[in-house]
CSV table of C-alpha atoms in Angstrom, one decimal:
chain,number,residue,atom,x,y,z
A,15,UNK,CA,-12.6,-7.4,36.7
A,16,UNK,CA,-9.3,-6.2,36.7
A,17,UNK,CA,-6.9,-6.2,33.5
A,18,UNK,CA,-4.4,-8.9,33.0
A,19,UNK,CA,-1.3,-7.8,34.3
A,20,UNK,CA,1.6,-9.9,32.2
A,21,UNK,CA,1.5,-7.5,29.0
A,22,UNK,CA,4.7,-6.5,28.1
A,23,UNK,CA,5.7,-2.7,29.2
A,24,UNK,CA,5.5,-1.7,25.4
A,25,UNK,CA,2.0,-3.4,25.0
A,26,UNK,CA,0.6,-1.9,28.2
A,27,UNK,CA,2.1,1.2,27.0
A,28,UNK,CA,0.4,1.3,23.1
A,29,UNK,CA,-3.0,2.7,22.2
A,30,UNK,CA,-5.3,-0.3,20.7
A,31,UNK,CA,-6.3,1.6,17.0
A,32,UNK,CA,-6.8,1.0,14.1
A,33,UNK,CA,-4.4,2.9,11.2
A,34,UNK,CA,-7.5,3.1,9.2
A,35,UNK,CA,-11.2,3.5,9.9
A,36,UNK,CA,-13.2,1.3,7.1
A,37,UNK,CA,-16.5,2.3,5.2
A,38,UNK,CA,-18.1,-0.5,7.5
A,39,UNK,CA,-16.8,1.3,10.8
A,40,UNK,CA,-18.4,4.5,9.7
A,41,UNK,CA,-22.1,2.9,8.2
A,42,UNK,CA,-22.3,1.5,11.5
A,43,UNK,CA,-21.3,4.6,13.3
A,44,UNK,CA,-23.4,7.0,11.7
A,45,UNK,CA,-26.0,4.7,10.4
A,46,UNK,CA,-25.3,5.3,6.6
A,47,UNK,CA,-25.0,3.6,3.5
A,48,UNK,CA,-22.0,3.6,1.3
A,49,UNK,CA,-23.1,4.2,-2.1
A,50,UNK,CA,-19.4,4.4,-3.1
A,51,UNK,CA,-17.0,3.2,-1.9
A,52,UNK,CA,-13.5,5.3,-3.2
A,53,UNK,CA,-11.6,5.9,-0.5
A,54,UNK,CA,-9.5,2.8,0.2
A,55,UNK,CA,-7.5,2.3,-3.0
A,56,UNK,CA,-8.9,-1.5,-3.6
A,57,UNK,CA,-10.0,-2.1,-7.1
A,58,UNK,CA,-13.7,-1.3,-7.8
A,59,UNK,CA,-12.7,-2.8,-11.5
A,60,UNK,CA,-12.8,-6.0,-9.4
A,61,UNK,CA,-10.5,-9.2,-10.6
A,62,UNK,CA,-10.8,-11.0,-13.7
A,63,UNK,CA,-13.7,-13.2,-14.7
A,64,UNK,CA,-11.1,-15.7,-14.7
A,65,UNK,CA,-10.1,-15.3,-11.4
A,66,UNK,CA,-13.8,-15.5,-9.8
A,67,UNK,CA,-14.2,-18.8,-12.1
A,68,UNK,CA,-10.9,-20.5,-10.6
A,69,UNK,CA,-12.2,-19.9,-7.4
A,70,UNK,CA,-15.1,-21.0,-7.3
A,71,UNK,CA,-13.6,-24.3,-9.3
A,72,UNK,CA,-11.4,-24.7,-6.3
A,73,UNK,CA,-13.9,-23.3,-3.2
A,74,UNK,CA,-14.2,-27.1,-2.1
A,75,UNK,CA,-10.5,-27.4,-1.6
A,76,UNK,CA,-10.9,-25.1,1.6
A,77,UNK,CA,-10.7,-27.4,4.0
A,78,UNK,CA,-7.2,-27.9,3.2
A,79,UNK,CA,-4.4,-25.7,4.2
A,80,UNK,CA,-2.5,-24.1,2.2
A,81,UNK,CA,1.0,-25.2,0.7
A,82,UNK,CA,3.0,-23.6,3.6
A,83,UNK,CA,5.9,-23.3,1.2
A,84,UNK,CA,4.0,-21.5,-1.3
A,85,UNK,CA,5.8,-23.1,-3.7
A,86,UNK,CA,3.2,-22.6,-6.7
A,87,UNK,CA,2.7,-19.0,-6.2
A,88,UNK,CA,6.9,-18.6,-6.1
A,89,UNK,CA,7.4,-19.9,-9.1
A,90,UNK,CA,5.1,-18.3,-11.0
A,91,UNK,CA,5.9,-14.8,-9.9
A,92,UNK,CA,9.6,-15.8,-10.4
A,93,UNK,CA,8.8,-16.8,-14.0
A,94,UNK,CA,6.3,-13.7,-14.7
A,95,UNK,CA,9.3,-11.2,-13.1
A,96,UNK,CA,12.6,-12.8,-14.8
A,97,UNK,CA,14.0,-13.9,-11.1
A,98,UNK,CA,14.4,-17.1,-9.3
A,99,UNK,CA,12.1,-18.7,-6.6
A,100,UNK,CA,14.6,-18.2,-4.2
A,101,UNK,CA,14.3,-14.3,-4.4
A,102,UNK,CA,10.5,-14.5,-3.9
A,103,UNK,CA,9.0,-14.4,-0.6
A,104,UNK,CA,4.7,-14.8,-0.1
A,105,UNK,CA,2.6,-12.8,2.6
A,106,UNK,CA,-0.5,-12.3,4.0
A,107,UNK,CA,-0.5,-8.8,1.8
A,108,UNK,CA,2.1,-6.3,1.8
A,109,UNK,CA,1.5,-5.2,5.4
A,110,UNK,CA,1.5,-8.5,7.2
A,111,UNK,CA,5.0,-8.4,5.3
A,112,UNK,CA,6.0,-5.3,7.0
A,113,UNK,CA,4.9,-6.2,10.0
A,114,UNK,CA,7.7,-9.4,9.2
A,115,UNK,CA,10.3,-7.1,8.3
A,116,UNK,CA,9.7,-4.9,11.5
A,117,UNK,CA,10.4,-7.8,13.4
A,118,UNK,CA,14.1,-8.6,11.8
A,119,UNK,CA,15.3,-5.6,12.2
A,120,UNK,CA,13.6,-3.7,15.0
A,121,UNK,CA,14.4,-3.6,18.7
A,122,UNK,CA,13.3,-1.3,21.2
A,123,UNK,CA,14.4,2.0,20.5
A,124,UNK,CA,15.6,1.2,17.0
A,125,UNK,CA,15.8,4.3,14.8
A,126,UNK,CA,13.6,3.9,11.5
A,127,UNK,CA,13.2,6.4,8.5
A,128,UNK,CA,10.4,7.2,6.9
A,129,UNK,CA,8.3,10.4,5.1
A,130,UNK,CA,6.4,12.3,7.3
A,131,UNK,CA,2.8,11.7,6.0
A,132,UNK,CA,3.3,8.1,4.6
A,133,UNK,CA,1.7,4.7,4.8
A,134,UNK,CA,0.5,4.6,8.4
A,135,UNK,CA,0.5,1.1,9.1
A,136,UNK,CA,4.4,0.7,8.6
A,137,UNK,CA,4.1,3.4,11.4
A,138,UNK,CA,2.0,1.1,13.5
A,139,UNK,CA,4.2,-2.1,13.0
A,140,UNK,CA,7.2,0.3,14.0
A,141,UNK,CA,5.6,1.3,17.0
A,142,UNK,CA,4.3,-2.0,17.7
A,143,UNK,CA,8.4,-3.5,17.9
A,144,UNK,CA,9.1,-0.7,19.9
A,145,UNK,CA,11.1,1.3,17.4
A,146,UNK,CA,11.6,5.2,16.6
A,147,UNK,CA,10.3,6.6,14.2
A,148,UNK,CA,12.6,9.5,12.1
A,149,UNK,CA,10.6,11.1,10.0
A,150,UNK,CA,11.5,13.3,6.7
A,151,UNK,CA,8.8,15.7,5.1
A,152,UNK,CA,8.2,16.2,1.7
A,153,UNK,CA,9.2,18.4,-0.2
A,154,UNK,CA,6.9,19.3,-3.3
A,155,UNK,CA,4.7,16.7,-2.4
A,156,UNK,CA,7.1,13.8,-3.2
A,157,UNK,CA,9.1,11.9,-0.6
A,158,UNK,CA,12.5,13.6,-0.4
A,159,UNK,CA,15.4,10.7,-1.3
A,160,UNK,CA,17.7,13.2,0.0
A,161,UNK,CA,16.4,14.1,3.0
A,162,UNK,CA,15.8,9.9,3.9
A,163,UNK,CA,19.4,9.4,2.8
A,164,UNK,CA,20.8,12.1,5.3
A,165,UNK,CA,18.4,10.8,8.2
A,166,UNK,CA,19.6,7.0,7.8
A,167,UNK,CA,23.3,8.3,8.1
A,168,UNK,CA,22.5,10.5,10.5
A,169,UNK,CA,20.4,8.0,12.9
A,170,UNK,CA,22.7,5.4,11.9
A,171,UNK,CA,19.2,3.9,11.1
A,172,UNK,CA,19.1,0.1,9.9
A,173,UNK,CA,15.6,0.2,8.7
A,174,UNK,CA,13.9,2.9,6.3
A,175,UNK,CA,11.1,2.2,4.1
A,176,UNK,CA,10.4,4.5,0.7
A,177,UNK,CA,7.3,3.9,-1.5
A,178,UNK,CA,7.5,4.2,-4.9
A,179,UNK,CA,4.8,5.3,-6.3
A,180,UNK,CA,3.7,7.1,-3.5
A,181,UNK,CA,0.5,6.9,-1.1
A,182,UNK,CA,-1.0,9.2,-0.5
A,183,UNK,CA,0.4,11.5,-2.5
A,184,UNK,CA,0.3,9.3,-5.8
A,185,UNK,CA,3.6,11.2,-7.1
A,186,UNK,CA,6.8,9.2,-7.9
A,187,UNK,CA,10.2,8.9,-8.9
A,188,UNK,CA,11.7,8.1,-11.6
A,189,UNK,CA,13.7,4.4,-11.9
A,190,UNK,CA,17.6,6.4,-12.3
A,191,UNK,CA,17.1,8.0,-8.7
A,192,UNK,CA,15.5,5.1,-6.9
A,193,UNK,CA,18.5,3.1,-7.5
A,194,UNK,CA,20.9,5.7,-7.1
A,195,UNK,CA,19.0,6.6,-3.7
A,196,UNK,CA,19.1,2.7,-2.9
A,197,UNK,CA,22.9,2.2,-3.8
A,198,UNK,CA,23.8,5.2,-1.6
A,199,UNK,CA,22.5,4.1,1.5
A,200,UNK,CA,25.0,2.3,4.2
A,201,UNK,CA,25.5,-2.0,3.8
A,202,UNK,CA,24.0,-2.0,7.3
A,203,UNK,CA,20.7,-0.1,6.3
A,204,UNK,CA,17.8,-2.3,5.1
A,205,UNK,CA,15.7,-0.3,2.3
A,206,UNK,CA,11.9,-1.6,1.9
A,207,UNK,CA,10.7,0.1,-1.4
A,208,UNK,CA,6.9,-0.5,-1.5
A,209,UNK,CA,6.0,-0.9,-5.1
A,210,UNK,CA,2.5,-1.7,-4.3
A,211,UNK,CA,1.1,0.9,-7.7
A,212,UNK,CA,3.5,-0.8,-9.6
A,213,UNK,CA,1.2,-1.5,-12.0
A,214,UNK,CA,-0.5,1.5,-12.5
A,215,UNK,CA,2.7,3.9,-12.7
A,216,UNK,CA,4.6,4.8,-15.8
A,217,UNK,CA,7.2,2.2,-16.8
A,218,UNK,CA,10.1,4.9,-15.9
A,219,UNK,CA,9.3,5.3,-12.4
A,220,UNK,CA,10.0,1.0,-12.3
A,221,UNK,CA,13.7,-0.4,-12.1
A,222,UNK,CA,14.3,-3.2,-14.0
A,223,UNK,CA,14.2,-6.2,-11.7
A,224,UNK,CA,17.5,-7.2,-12.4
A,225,UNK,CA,18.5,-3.8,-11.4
A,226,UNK,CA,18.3,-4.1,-7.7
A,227,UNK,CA,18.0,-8.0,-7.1
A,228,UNK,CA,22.1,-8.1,-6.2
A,229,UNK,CA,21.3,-5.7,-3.2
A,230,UNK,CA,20.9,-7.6,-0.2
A,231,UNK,CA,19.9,-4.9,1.9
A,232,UNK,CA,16.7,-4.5,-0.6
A,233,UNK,CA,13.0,-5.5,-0.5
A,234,UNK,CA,10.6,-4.7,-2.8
A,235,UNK,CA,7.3,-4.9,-2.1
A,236,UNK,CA,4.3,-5.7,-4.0
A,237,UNK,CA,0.7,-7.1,-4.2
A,238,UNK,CA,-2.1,-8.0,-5.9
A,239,UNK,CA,-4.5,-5.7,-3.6
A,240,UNK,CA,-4.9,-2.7,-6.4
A,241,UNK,CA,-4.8,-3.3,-9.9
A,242,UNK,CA,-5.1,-6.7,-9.7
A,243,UNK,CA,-8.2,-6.7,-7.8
A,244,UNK,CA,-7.7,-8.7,-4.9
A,245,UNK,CA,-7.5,-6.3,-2.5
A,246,UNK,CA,-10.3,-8.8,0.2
A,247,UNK,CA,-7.6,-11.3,-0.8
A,248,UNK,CA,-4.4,-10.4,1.4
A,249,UNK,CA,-1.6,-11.5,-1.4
A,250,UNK,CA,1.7,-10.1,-1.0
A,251,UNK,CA,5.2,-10.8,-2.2
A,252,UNK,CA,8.2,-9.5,-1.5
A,253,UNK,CA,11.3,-9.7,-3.9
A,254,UNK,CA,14.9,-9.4,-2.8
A,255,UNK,CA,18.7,-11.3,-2.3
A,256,UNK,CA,18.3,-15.1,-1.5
A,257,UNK,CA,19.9,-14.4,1.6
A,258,UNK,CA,17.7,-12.0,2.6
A,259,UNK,CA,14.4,-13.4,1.1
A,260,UNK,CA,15.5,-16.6,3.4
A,261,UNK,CA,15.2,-14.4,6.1
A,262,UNK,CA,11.3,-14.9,6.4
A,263,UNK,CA,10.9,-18.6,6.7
A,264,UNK,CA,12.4,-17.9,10.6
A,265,UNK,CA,9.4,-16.0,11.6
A,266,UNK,CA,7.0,-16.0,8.6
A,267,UNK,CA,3.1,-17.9,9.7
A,268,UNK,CA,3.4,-20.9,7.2
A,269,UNK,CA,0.1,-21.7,7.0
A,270,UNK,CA,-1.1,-18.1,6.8
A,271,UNK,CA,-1.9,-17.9,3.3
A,272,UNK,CA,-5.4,-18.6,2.5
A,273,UNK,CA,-5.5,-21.5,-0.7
A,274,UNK,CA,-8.3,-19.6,-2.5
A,275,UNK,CA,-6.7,-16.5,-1.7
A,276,UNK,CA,-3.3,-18.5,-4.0
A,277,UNK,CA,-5.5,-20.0,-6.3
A,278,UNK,CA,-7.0,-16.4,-7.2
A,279,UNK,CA,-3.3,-14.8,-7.2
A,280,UNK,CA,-2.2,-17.8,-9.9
A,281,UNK,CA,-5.2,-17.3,-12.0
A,282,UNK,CA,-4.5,-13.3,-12.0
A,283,UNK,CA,-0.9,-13.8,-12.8
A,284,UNK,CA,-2.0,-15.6,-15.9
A,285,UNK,CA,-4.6,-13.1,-17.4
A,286,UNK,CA,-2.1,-10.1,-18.1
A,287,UNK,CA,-4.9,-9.1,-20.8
A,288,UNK,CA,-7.4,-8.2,-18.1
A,289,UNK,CA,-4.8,-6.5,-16.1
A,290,UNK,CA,-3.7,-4.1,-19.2
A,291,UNK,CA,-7.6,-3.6,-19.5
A,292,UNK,CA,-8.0,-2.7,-15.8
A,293,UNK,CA,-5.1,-0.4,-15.7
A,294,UNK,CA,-6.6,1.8,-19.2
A,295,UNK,CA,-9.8,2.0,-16.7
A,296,UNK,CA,-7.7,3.2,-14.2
A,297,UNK,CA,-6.2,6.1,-16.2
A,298,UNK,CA,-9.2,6.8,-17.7
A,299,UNK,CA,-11.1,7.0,-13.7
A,300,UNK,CA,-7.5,9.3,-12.9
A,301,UNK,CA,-8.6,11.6,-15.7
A,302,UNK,CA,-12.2,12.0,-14.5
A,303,UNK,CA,-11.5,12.4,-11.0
A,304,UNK,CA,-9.2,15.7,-12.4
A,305,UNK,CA,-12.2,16.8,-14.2
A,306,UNK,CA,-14.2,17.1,-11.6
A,307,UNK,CA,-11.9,18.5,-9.2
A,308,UNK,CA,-11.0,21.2,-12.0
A,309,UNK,CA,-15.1,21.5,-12.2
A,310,UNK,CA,-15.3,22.2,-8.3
A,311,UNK,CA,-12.3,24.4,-8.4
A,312,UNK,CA,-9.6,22.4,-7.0
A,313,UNK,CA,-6.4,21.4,-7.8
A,314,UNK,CA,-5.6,17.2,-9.0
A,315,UNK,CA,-1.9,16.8,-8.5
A,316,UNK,CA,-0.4,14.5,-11.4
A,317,UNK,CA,-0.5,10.4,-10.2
A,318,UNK,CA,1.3,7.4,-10.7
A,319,UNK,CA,-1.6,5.5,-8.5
A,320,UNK,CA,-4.9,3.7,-8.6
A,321,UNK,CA,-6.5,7.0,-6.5
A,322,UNK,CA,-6.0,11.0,-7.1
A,323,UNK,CA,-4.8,13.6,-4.3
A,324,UNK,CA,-7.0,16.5,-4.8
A,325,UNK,CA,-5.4,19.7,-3.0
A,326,UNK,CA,-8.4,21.6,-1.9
A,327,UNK,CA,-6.3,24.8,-1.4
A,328,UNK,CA,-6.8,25.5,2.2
A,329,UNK,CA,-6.0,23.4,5.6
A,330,UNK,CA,-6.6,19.8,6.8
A,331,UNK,CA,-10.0,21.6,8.3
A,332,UNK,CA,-11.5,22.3,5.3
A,333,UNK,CA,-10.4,18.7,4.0
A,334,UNK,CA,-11.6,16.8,7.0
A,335,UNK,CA,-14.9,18.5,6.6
A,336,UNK,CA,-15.1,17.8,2.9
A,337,UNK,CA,-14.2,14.3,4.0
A,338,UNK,CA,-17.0,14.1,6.4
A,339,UNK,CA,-19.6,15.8,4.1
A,340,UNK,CA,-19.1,13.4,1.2
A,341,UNK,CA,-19.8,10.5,3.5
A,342,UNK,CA,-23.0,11.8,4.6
A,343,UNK,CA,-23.6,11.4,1.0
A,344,UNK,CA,-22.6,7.8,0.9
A,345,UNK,CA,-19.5,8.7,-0.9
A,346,UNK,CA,-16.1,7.3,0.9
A,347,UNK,CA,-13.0,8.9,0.5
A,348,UNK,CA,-10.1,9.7,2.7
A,349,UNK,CA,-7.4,12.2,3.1
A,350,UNK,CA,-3.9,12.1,4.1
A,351,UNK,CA,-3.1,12.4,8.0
A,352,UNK,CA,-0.4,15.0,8.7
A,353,UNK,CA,0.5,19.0,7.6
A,354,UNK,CA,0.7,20.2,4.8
A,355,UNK,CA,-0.1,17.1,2.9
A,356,UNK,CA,-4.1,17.2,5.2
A,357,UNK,CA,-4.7,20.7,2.8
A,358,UNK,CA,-5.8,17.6,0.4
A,359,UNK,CA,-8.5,14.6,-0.1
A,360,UNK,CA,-7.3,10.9,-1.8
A,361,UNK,CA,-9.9,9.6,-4.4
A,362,UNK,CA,-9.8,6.4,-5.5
A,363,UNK,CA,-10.4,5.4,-8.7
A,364,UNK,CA,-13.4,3.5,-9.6
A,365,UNK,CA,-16.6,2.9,-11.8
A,366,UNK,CA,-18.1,5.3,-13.7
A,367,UNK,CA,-21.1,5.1,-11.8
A,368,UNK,CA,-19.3,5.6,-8.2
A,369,UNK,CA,-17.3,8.8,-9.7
A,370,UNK,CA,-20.6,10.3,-11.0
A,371,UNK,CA,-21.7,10.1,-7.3
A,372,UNK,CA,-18.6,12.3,-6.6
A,373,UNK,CA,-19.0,14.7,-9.3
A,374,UNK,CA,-22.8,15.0,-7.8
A,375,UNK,CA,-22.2,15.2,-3.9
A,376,UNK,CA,-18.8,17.4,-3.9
A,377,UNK,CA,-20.5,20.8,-5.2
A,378,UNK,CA,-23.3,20.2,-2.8
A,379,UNK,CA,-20.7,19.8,0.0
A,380,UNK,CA,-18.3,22.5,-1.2
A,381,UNK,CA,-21.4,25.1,-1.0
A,382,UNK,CA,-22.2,23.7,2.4
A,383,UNK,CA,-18.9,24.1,3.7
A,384,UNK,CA,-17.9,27.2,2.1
């Protein structure tokens, strides 16, 4: 049978992938069992009894749709950040909302700034609009602001996106230069600052909301996919000017939030006492994943995340088959895509139990590699 012949010339032109490739694509592909499962930056903490309880209180409320307004969630974001509900805007997870923001801004051939290295799936809605992408490489293993800020003037770019802390790197910057960075760029350049490791990074490397919010050619980015917990959820939100907030009820899928999925975010929002417990789990997982690269003899670079970069001193060779020998273990991790940033592997943190399976497997495959 032939293929249908009315795709678009970009979508008959576009690979079909996938940015990422799950733990379930690879037990099924190599017939394995994940034992742990650290390579995605969810939560293994998991959410809050609280949450799970509020859920299943609600579970026979699914046959209704959701609010398409969100109007619930809004509110009590707004009142948990110090904003108005008129600055808050609710997604199907942070990259459903980039895939939103793509669309406003992007047309075929559009220039777009980004790091060299960085979140692939912004890549993929880029692509998927038709844009170009400009990339900037790091420099010391942190985005360079400088570097973006001369490619947006120089590509007269309208769209650049910068996240803050970063992934996969886990560095950051601190608050003083992200809003300098953001005040410098042109009127006519929209600046997505993905703050999804908000949580987990040092209060420094945060502006203040109120910092920012007057911007209109801002959006901040966040979600409750890492230390909340809800990673299976898809919550995201997006904070910004009114005027450009508004901009997502033109195009936004109203009744794509799932109501559990808002129930669960509600209840989170409310139990800031398991989140400050999560997040000393978190730094206490960050500290045992240095140990045991410092056992193994490599390299932990400092992080602001809920996962580790590990530099394993060579090329994106040796990490890939580091990679690739910890899964045969059943342990999942991943690594960063692109030179030099490849020369490391991206551990998530997680239970004790999961990270003794690391500090087990990784000599094992260092000696088998080596």
């Amino acid at each position: 049978m032939s293929a249908f012949s009315r795709f678009t010339p970009l979508i008959s032109a576009l690979p079909s992938t996938v940015p990422f490739v799950g733990p379930e694509a690879l037990e099924r592909q190599r017939g394995l069992t994940v034992k742990a499962r650290i390579g995605a930056n969810e939560s293994g903490f998991g959410p809050a009894p609280s949450v799970i309880a509020a859920m299943r209180e609600r579970a026979g409320d699914i046959w209704m749709y959701n609010d398409p307004e969100n109007f619930e969630l809004k509110q009590a974001l707004a009142a948990h950040l110090g904003v108005q509900a008129a600055n808050i805007a609710v997604g199907e997870g942070i990259d459903s909302l980039l895939g939103l923001i793509a669309r406003m801004v992007i047309e075929p051939g559009t220039p777009v700034v980004t790091s060299l290295g960085g979140y692939p799936t912004f890549n993929f809605h880029v692509a998927g609009f038709g844009g170009r992408l400009v990339t900037v490489p790091y420099v010391n293993d942190r985005e360079d602001l400088d570097g973006l800020l001369q490619a947006v003037k120089r590509e007269n770019a309208p769209l650049v996106y910068f996240a803050n802390p970063d992934n996969p790197m886990g560095s950051w910057w601190d608050a003083d230069k992200i809003v300098a960075f953001a005040r410098a760029l042109p009127e006519n350049c929209l600046l997505i600052l993905d703050e999804a490791y908000s949580e987990t990074g040092p209060a420094s490397s945060l502006p203040d909301i109120s910092t920012l919010i007057d911007l209109p050619n801002v959006l901040r980015t966040r979600t409750f996919s890492k230390a909340y917990g809800l990673a299976g959820a898809r919550v995201g939100y997006v904070i910004g000017a009114p005027e450009t907030v508004l901009t997502f009820d033109k195009i936004r899928n109203h009744f794509g939030m799932n109501r559990l999925a808002t129930v669960a975010a509600l209840a989170a929002l409310k139990d800031q006492a398991y989140l400050a417990e999560v997040i000393g789990k978190i730094h206490t997982a960050r500290d045992e994943i240095g140990t045991i690269a410092r056992d193994n003899g490599l390299v932990p670079l400092a992080s602001a995340t809920n996962f580790v970069a590990i530099d394993c001193g060579r090329d994106g060779t040796y990490a890939r088959a580091i990679v690739d020998g910890l899964i045969q273990h059943g342990v999942f991790i991943r690594m960063p895509g692109v030179a030099p940033l490849n020369r490391c592997i991206r551990v998530s943190v997680g239970p004790s139990q999961d990270l003794d399976l690391l500090a087990e497997a990784l000599p094992k495959v260092l000696k088998a590699i080596s």
